[in-house]
Amino acid sequence: MDDDLGAVLRHYESGREELRLSAGLGELELVRTQEVLRRHLPPPPATILDIGGGTGVHAAWLLAAGYTVRLLDLSPRHVARALADLGADGLTADVADARRLPADDDSVDAALLLGPLYHLVGPADRLATLAEARRVGRPGAVVAVAAISRFASLFDGLARGFLFDPDFRTIVRQDLADGRHVNPRDDPRWFTTAFFHRPEELRDELDAAGLAIVELVGVEGLAGWLGHLADRWTDEHARTVILEAARVIESEPTLLGLSAHLLAVGRVVP
Ligand SMILES: C[S@@+](CC[C@H](N)C(=O)[O-])C[C@H]1O[C@@H](n2cnc3c(N)ncnc32)[C@H](O)[C@@H]1O
């Protein structure tokens, strides 16, 4: 395994990320991602390949909705955790690299890439990953791809105070310059090796892989950076307001890069 992915694997095998989408405002990313996916997924029963599916955060609700899920992930820890938590009813889970999928051509109704693309720093690796998702999708299959915004570390650094640390500012300068995010001392407070996309780069990469773009949205909007909203998230009415605030600007071109995550939905064209 190359050095970049070695750092990624160490990060996930350490267990650092496992509560990311379940605590406080972390749920905003999950709920908004579900919302966008539900617009495009075929109705169950259908087979969904969850590439970089982690511990099964998305597999869980997809299984509950009646889909068959094949989860693949680089991290043996995540695959074991998904199988232990979700059981084998409707689910298979295996260790695999998104760049070389152990799946037949035209074999799935939808493919999720909610993680691997933003951990591949080299453009050829990202293209190979998108091409693999396209290869395994049946004609018309949905391919949903998450990216991290080019500006995420700048905003996160401001919101959480890391930007006042000169080491973090050095990382952010590199992120902004070319999207290559490296955490040189593997500081556990900060994210591991990644590539941070501009919205137009994500669009171009799907295009280059031959995927027809259905939509590209910002996931969390401004709310994702406002930590004080975590208290409000527990109130049902406030939650609908926060979600609407993200939804209303999700396609606004001037604000796409504001969200921590971008979500592109493509289709395999026959
Ligand atoms: C931030 S987590 C996201 C997990 C889940 N998809 C979600 O949305 O919550 C990124 C996941 O991608 C996996 N991953 C990173 N690079 C990968 C690759 N090249 N092939 C397969 N999985 C990869 C990691 O092991 C990790 O589980």
mmCIF file of C-alpha atoms and ligand atoms in Angstrom:
data_model
loop_
_atom_site.group_PDB
_atom_site.id
_atom_site.type_symbol
_atom_site.label_atom_id
_atom_site.label_comp_id
_atom_site.label_asym_id
_atom_site.label_seq_id
_atom_site.Cartn_x
_atom_site.Cartn_y
_atom_site.Cartn_z
ATOM 1 C CA MET A 1 0.000 0.000 0.000
ATOM 2 C CA ASP A 2 1.290 3.498 -0.823
ATOM 3 C CA ASP A 3 2.251 5.935 1.959
ATOM 4 C CA ASP A 4 -0.820 8.168 1.615
ATOM 5 C CA LEU A 5 -3.285 5.315 2.028
ATOM 6 C CA GLY A 6 -1.133 3.872 4.825
ATOM 7 C CA ALA A 7 -1.732 7.079 6.817
ATOM 8 C CA VAL A 8 -5.459 6.902 6.011
ATOM 9 C CA LEU A 9 -5.660 3.305 7.176
ATOM 10 C CA ARG A 10 -3.793 4.060 10.433
ATOM 11 C CA HIS A 11 -6.239 6.906 11.091
ATOM 12 C CA TYR A 12 -9.307 4.692 10.702
ATOM 13 C CA GLU A 13 -7.839 1.633 12.409
ATOM 14 C CA SER A 14 -7.233 3.845 15.461
ATOM 15 C CA GLY A 15 -11.014 4.153 15.846
ATOM 16 C CA ARG A 16 -10.897 7.966 15.871
ATOM 17 C CA GLU A 17 -13.726 8.497 13.405
ATOM 18 C CA GLU A 18 -16.318 6.093 14.643
ATOM 19 C CA LEU A 19 -18.740 8.497 16.303
ATOM 20 C CA ARG A 20 -18.415 11.167 13.631
ATOM 21 C CA LEU A 21 -21.931 10.973 12.177
ATOM 22 C CA SER A 22 -23.831 10.154 15.328
ATOM 23 C CA ALA A 23 -22.888 12.900 17.783
ATOM 24 C CA GLY A 24 -24.418 16.408 17.882
ATOM 25 C CA LEU A 25 -24.171 18.302 14.628
ATOM 26 C CA GLY A 26 -22.405 15.325 13.020
ATOM 27 C CA GLU A 27 -25.916 14.085 12.350
ATOM 28 C CA LEU A 28 -26.492 17.040 10.041
ATOM 29 C CA GLU A 29 -24.172 15.453 7.477
ATOM 30 C CA LEU A 30 -25.902 12.094 7.847
ATOM 31 C CA VAL A 31 -29.458 13.420 7.596
ATOM 32 C CA ARG A 32 -28.703 15.684 4.652
ATOM 33 C CA THR A 33 -26.824 12.907 2.835
ATOM 34 C CA GLN A 34 -29.797 10.570 3.372
ATOM 35 C CA GLU A 35 -32.130 13.255 2.078
ATOM 36 C CA VAL A 36 -30.181 13.705 -1.150
ATOM 37 C CA LEU A 37 -29.664 9.969 -1.685
ATOM 38 C CA ARG A 38 -33.374 9.245 -1.227
ATOM 39 C CA ARG A 39 -34.139 11.557 -4.140
ATOM 40 C CA HIS A 40 -32.149 9.371 -6.499
ATOM 41 C CA LEU A 41 -31.881 5.767 -5.287
ATOM 42 C CA PRO A 42 -34.097 3.224 -7.006
ATOM 43 C CA PRO A 43 -36.825 1.859 -4.735
ATOM 44 C CA PRO A 44 -35.973 -1.262 -2.702
ATOM 45 C CA PRO A 45 -35.322 -4.073 -3.285
ATOM 46 C CA ALA A 46 -32.160 -3.088 -5.141
ATOM 47 C CA THR A 47 -28.473 -3.800 -4.611
ATOM 48 C CA ILE A 48 -26.299 -0.989 -3.319
ATOM 49 C CA LEU A 49 -22.518 -1.136 -3.234
ATOM 50 C CA ASP A 50 -21.346 1.009 -0.305
ATOM 51 C CA ILE A 51 -17.694 1.620 -1.218
ATOM 52 C CA GLY A 52 -15.740 2.968 1.752
ATOM 53 C CA GLY A 53 -18.841 2.192 3.779
ATOM 54 C CA GLY A 54 -16.919 2.394 7.054
ATOM 55 C CA THR A 55 -18.701 0.913 10.052
ATOM 56 C CA GLY A 56 -22.001 0.839 8.195
ATOM 57 C CA VAL A 57 -23.586 4.177 9.078
ATOM 58 C CA HIS A 58 -25.367 4.279 5.723
ATOM 59 C CA ALA A 59 -25.673 0.505 5.344
ATOM 60 C CA ALA A 60 -27.800 0.487 8.521
ATOM 61 C CA TRP A 61 -30.611 2.652 7.189
ATOM 62 C CA LEU A 62 -30.394 1.181 3.696
ATOM 63 C CA LEU A 63 -30.814 -2.346 5.076
ATOM 64 C CA ALA A 64 -33.735 -1.176 7.224
ATOM 65 C CA ALA A 65 -35.344 0.267 4.090
ATOM 66 C CA GLY A 66 -35.138 -3.139 2.361
ATOM 67 C CA TYR A 67 -32.028 -2.779 0.199
ATOM 68 C CA THR A 68 -29.352 -5.418 -0.220
ATOM 69 C CA VAL A 69 -26.031 -3.816 0.735
ATOM 70 C CA ARG A 70 -22.520 -4.858 -0.222
ATOM 71 C CA LEU A 71 -20.131 -2.873 1.952
ATOM 72 C CA LEU A 72 -16.459 -2.602 1.005
ATOM 73 C CA ASP A 73 -13.837 -0.768 3.016
ATOM 74 C CA LEU A 74 -10.077 -0.452 3.287
ATOM 75 C CA SER A 75 -10.191 -0.819 7.071
ATOM 76 C CA PRO A 76 -10.548 -4.354 8.498
ATOM 77 C CA ARG A 77 -11.650 -2.758 11.771
ATOM 78 C CA HIS A 78 -14.564 -1.012 10.056
ATOM 79 C CA VAL A 79 -15.627 -4.107 8.121
ATOM 80 C CA ALA A 80 -15.620 -6.215 11.307
ATOM 81 C CA ARG A 81 -17.585 -3.563 13.160
ATOM 82 C CA ALA A 82 -20.198 -3.308 10.377
ATOM 83 C CA LEU A 83 -20.715 -7.075 10.367
ATOM 84 C CA ALA A 84 -20.895 -7.229 14.172
ATOM 85 C CA ASP A 85 -23.372 -4.348 14.431
ATOM 86 C CA LEU A 86 -25.577 -5.042 11.428
ATOM 87 C CA GLY A 87 -25.537 -8.838 11.071
ATOM 88 C CA ALA A 88 -25.590 -10.716 7.791
ATOM 89 C CA ASP A 89 -29.247 -10.291 6.808
ATOM 90 C CA GLY A 90 -29.059 -8.481 3.474
ATOM 91 C CA LEU A 91 -25.450 -7.408 4.096
ATOM 92 C CA THR A 92 -22.075 -8.605 2.891
ATOM 93 C CA ALA A 93 -18.953 -6.747 3.970
ATOM 94 C CA ASP A 94 -15.374 -7.176 2.805
ATOM 95 C CA VAL A 95 -12.023 -5.449 2.895
ATOM 96 C CA ALA A 96 -11.274 -3.885 -0.486
ATOM 97 C CA ASP A 97 -9.638 -0.890 -2.134
ATOM 98 C CA ALA A 98 -11.996 1.405 -4.056
ATOM 99 C CA ARG A 99 -9.476 1.567 -6.892
ATOM 100 C CA ARG A 100 -9.921 -2.150 -7.643
ATOM 101 C CA LEU A 101 -13.381 -3.384 -6.757
ATOM 102 C CA PRO A 102 -14.026 -7.100 -6.263
ATOM 103 C CA ALA A 103 -17.345 -6.834 -8.114
ATOM 104 C CA ASP A 104 -18.555 -7.806 -11.589
ATOM 105 C CA ASP A 105 -19.352 -5.368 -14.365
ATOM 106 C CA ASP A 106 -22.982 -4.138 -14.389
ATOM 107 C CA SER A 107 -23.736 -5.871 -11.091
ATOM 108 C CA VAL A 108 -25.235 -3.155 -8.815
ATOM 109 C CA ASP A 109 -28.159 -0.738 -8.977
ATOM 110 C CA ALA A 110 -26.320 2.018 -7.117
ATOM 111 C CA ALA A 111 -22.820 2.706 -5.845
ATOM 112 C CA LEU A 112 -21.958 5.002 -2.943
ATOM 113 C CA LEU A 113 -18.492 6.528 -2.695
ATOM 114 C CA LEU A 114 -18.939 8.412 0.561
ATOM 115 C CA GLY A 115 -15.319 8.614 1.661
ATOM 116 C CA PRO A 116 -12.758 7.017 -0.653
ATOM 117 C CA LEU A 117 -12.575 9.815 -3.217
ATOM 118 C CA TYR A 118 -11.473 12.395 -0.669
ATOM 119 C CA HIS A 119 -8.729 10.145 0.659
ATOM 120 C CA LEU A 120 -7.040 9.759 -2.722
ATOM 121 C CA VAL A 121 -4.591 12.576 -3.301
ATOM 122 C CA GLY A 122 -3.529 11.577 -6.832
ATOM 123 C CA PRO A 123 -5.864 12.472 -9.705
ATOM 124 C CA ALA A 124 -5.220 9.152 -11.466
ATOM 125 C CA ASP A 125 -6.324 7.268 -8.334
ATOM 126 C CA ARG A 126 -9.508 9.328 -8.088
ATOM 127 C CA LEU A 127 -10.273 8.698 -11.744
ATOM 128 C CA ALA A 128 -9.641 4.958 -11.316
ATOM 129 C CA THR A 129 -12.024 4.926 -8.339
ATOM 130 C CA LEU A 130 -14.813 6.691 -10.216
ATOM 131 C CA ALA A 131 -14.254 4.463 -13.256
ATOM 132 C CA GLU A 132 -14.564 1.369 -11.045
ATOM 133 C CA ALA A 133 -17.859 2.612 -9.581
ATOM 134 C CA ARG A 134 -19.103 3.225 -13.086
ATOM 135 C CA ARG A 135 -17.936 -0.233 -14.281
ATOM 136 C CA VAL A 136 -19.879 -2.129 -11.621
ATOM 137 C CA GLY A 137 -23.057 -0.057 -12.031
ATOM 138 C CA ARG A 138 -25.800 -1.324 -14.299
ATOM 139 C CA PRO A 139 -26.881 1.075 -17.067
ATOM 140 C CA GLY A 140 -28.835 3.832 -15.332
ATOM 141 C CA ALA A 141 -27.268 3.081 -11.920
ATOM 142 C CA VAL A 142 -26.785 5.962 -9.514
ATOM 143 C CA VAL A 143 -23.230 6.722 -8.358
ATOM 144 C CA ALA A 144 -23.185 9.085 -5.356
ATOM 145 C CA VAL A 145 -19.842 10.649 -4.528
ATOM 146 C CA ALA A 146 -18.883 12.656 -1.444
ATOM 147 C CA ALA A 147 -16.037 15.161 -1.428
ATOM 148 C CA ILE A 148 -14.625 17.520 1.177
ATOM 149 C CA SER A 149 -14.673 21.198 0.244
ATOM 150 C CA ARG A 150 -11.383 22.937 -0.541
ATOM 151 C CA PHE A 151 -12.222 25.451 2.204
ATOM 152 C CA ALA A 152 -13.161 22.974 4.937
ATOM 153 C CA SER A 153 -9.974 23.182 6.986
ATOM 154 C CA LEU A 154 -10.018 26.999 6.863
ATOM 155 C CA PHE A 155 -13.580 27.134 8.190
ATOM 156 C CA ASP A 156 -13.096 24.273 10.653
ATOM 157 C CA GLY A 157 -9.900 25.930 11.876
ATOM 158 C CA LEU A 158 -11.778 29.159 12.543
ATOM 159 C CA ALA A 159 -14.785 27.476 14.103
ATOM 160 C CA ARG A 160 -12.764 25.291 16.461
ATOM 161 C CA GLY A 161 -9.769 27.556 17.047
ATOM 162 C CA PHE A 162 -7.107 25.402 15.334
ATOM 163 C CA LEU A 163 -6.354 28.252 12.952
ATOM 164 C CA PHE A 164 -4.574 30.084 15.781
ATOM 165 C CA ASP A 165 -1.972 27.310 15.788
ATOM 166 C CA PRO A 166 0.774 28.119 13.222
ATOM 167 C CA ASP A 167 1.197 24.419 12.359
ATOM 168 C CA PHE A 168 -2.461 24.211 11.397
ATOM 169 C CA ARG A 169 -2.164 27.391 9.337
ATOM 170 C CA THR A 170 0.672 25.777 7.378
ATOM 171 C CA ILE A 171 -1.580 22.805 6.613
ATOM 172 C CA VAL A 172 -4.443 25.114 5.564
ATOM 173 C CA ARG A 173 -2.184 27.098 3.235
ATOM 174 C CA GLN A 174 -1.327 23.888 1.389
ATOM 175 C CA ASP A 175 -4.988 22.803 1.327
ATOM 176 C CA LEU A 176 -6.014 26.091 -0.244
ATOM 177 C CA ALA A 177 -3.138 26.064 -2.718
ATOM 178 C CA ASP A 178 -3.751 22.675 -4.319
ATOM 179 C CA GLY A 179 -6.232 20.633 -2.265
ATOM 180 C CA ARG A 180 -3.629 18.209 -0.910
ATOM 181 C CA HIS A 181 -4.288 17.930 2.810
ATOM 182 C CA VAL A 182 -1.480 16.367 4.814
ATOM 183 C CA ASN A 183 -1.267 16.074 8.592
ATOM 184 C CA PRO A 184 2.520 15.708 8.836
ATOM 185 C CA ARG A 185 2.797 14.820 12.521
ATOM 186 C CA ASP A 186 -0.373 12.725 12.430
ATOM 187 C CA ASP A 187 -1.828 15.035 15.090
ATOM 188 C CA PRO A 188 -4.906 13.178 16.401
ATOM 189 C CA ARG A 189 -6.942 16.414 16.596
ATOM 190 C CA TRP A 190 -6.738 16.910 12.852
ATOM 191 C CA PHE A 191 -7.876 15.016 9.786
ATOM 192 C CA THR A 192 -5.644 12.543 7.999
ATOM 193 C CA THR A 193 -4.366 12.599 4.403
ATOM 194 C CA ALA A 194 -7.041 13.800 2.008
ATOM 195 C CA PHE A 195 -7.823 15.760 -1.115
ATOM 196 C CA PHE A 196 -10.130 18.772 -0.769
ATOM 197 C CA HIS A 197 -12.131 19.528 -3.924
ATOM 198 C CA ARG A 198 -13.407 22.695 -5.450
ATOM 199 C CA PRO A 199 -16.967 22.029 -6.667
ATOM 200 C CA GLU A 200 -15.940 22.347 -10.312
ATOM 201 C CA GLU A 201 -13.107 19.812 -9.837
ATOM 202 C CA LEU A 202 -15.573 17.242 -8.521
ATOM 203 C CA ARG A 203 -17.874 17.904 -11.465
ATOM 204 C CA ASP A 204 -14.949 17.546 -13.911
ATOM 205 C CA GLU A 205 -13.805 14.282 -12.320
ATOM 206 C CA LEU A 206 -17.236 12.644 -12.639
ATOM 207 C CA ASP A 207 -17.393 13.892 -16.181
ATOM 208 C CA ALA A 208 -13.938 12.459 -16.984
ATOM 209 C CA ALA A 209 -15.066 9.083 -15.630
ATOM 210 C CA GLY A 210 -18.043 9.125 -18.010
ATOM 211 C CA LEU A 211 -20.693 9.627 -15.333
ATOM 212 C CA ALA A 212 -23.610 11.873 -16.244
ATOM 213 C CA ILE A 213 -24.059 14.427 -13.451
ATOM 214 C CA VAL A 214 -27.573 14.580 -12.066
ATOM 215 C CA GLU A 215 -26.867 17.079 -9.289
ATOM 216 C CA LEU A 216 -24.082 18.460 -7.141
ATOM 217 C CA VAL A 217 -24.985 19.955 -3.787
ATOM 218 C CA GLY A 218 -23.405 21.381 -0.675
ATOM 219 C CA VAL A 219 -24.414 19.129 2.225
ATOM 220 C CA GLU A 220 -24.359 21.078 5.505
ATOM 221 C CA GLY A 221 -24.330 24.755 4.513
ATOM 222 C CA LEU A 222 -23.197 27.289 7.091
ATOM 223 C CA ALA A 223 -24.802 25.405 9.966
ATOM 224 C CA GLY A 224 -22.107 22.753 9.822
ATOM 225 C CA TRP A 225 -19.572 25.256 11.157
ATOM 226 C CA LEU A 226 -21.739 26.628 13.955
ATOM 227 C CA GLY A 227 -20.920 24.388 16.890
ATOM 228 C CA HIS A 228 -23.350 26.195 19.177
ATOM 229 C CA LEU A 229 -26.206 24.726 17.117
ATOM 230 C CA ALA A 230 -25.495 21.278 18.560
ATOM 231 C CA ASP A 231 -27.824 22.097 21.464
ATOM 232 C CA ARG A 232 -30.589 23.126 19.091
ATOM 233 C CA TRP A 233 -30.185 19.960 17.011
ATOM 234 C CA THR A 234 -31.871 17.977 19.783
ATOM 235 C CA ASP A 235 -35.068 20.061 19.378
ATOM 236 C CA GLU A 236 -37.275 18.786 16.566
ATOM 237 C CA HIS A 237 -38.523 22.159 15.344
ATOM 238 C CA ALA A 238 -35.036 23.716 15.453
ATOM 239 C CA ARG A 239 -33.724 20.717 13.529
ATOM 240 C CA THR A 240 -36.154 21.361 10.676
ATOM 241 C CA VAL A 241 -34.998 25.010 10.575
ATOM 242 C CA ILE A 242 -31.318 23.968 10.438
ATOM 243 C CA LEU A 243 -32.038 21.439 7.694
ATOM 244 C CA GLU A 244 -34.001 23.961 5.662
ATOM 245 C CA ALA A 245 -31.144 26.479 6.014
ATOM 246 C CA ALA A 246 -28.840 23.920 4.395
ATOM 247 C CA ARG A 247 -31.369 22.808 1.771
ATOM 248 C CA VAL A 248 -32.245 26.294 0.575
ATOM 249 C CA ILE A 249 -28.681 27.037 -0.575
ATOM 250 C CA GLU A 250 -27.622 23.487 -1.505
ATOM 251 C CA SER A 251 -27.338 24.277 -5.233
ATOM 252 C CA GLU A 252 -26.337 27.934 -5.015
ATOM 253 C CA PRO A 253 -23.128 28.043 -7.096
ATOM 254 C CA THR A 254 -21.524 30.840 -5.081
ATOM 255 C CA LEU A 255 -21.967 28.898 -1.817
ATOM 256 C CA LEU A 256 -21.197 25.288 -2.748
ATOM 257 C CA GLY A 257 -17.714 25.494 -1.237
ATOM 258 C CA LEU A 258 -19.121 26.733 2.072
ATOM 259 C CA SER A 259 -20.319 23.280 3.061
ATOM 260 C CA ALA A 260 -17.828 20.904 4.618
ATOM 261 C CA HIS A 261 -19.001 18.204 2.207
ATOM 262 C CA LEU A 262 -20.072 18.216 -1.406
ATOM 263 C CA LEU A 263 -22.246 15.436 -2.737
ATOM 264 C CA ALA A 264 -22.312 14.690 -6.450
ATOM 265 C CA VAL A 265 -24.892 12.331 -7.864
ATOM 266 C CA GLY A 266 -24.039 10.790 -11.213
ATOM 267 C CA ARG A 267 -25.632 8.177 -13.411
ATOM 268 C CA VAL A 268 -24.121 5.351 -15.474
ATOM 269 C CA VAL A 269 -25.188 6.096 -19.013
ATOM 270 C CA PRO A 270 -25.733 3.096 -21.307
HETATM 271 C C1 LIG B 1 -14.933 9.277 6.633
HETATM 272 S S1 LIG B 1 -15.160 7.557 6.462
HETATM 273 C C2 LIG B 1 -16.788 7.505 5.776
HETATM 274 C C3 LIG B 1 -17.522 6.235 6.111
HETATM 275 C C4 LIG B 1 -18.965 6.200 5.580
HETATM 276 N N1 LIG B 1 -19.009 6.053 4.134
HETATM 277 C C5 LIG B 1 -19.716 7.428 5.989
HETATM 278 O O1 LIG B 1 -20.137 8.191 5.112
HETATM 279 O O2 LIG B 1 -19.896 7.630 7.196
HETATM 280 C C6 LIG B 1 -14.165 7.127 5.053
HETATM 281 C C7 LIG B 1 -14.086 5.618 4.844
HETATM 282 O O3 LIG B 1 -13.465 5.357 3.570
HETATM 283 C C8 LIG B 1 -12.573 4.273 3.741
HETATM 284 N N2 LIG B 1 -11.584 4.367 2.674
HETATM 285 C C9 LIG B 1 -10.644 5.328 2.498
HETATM 286 N N3 LIG B 1 -9.944 5.085 1.388
HETATM 287 C C10 LIG B 1 -10.455 3.951 0.829
HETATM 288 C C11 LIG B 1 -10.146 3.181 -0.324
HETATM 289 N N4 LIG B 1 -9.161 3.521 -1.174
HETATM 290 N N5 LIG B 1 -10.878 2.071 -0.568
HETATM 291 C C12 LIG B 1 -11.871 1.696 0.271
HETATM 292 N N6 LIG B 1 -12.198 2.383 1.391
HETATM 293 C C13 LIG B 1 -11.504 3.499 1.658
HETATM 294 C C14 LIG B 1 -12.024 4.449 5.149
HETATM 295 O O4 LIG B 1 -11.465 3.259 5.654
HETATM 296 C C15 LIG B 1 -13.271 4.904 5.903
HETATM 297 O O5 LIG B 1 -13.992 3.825 6.421
#
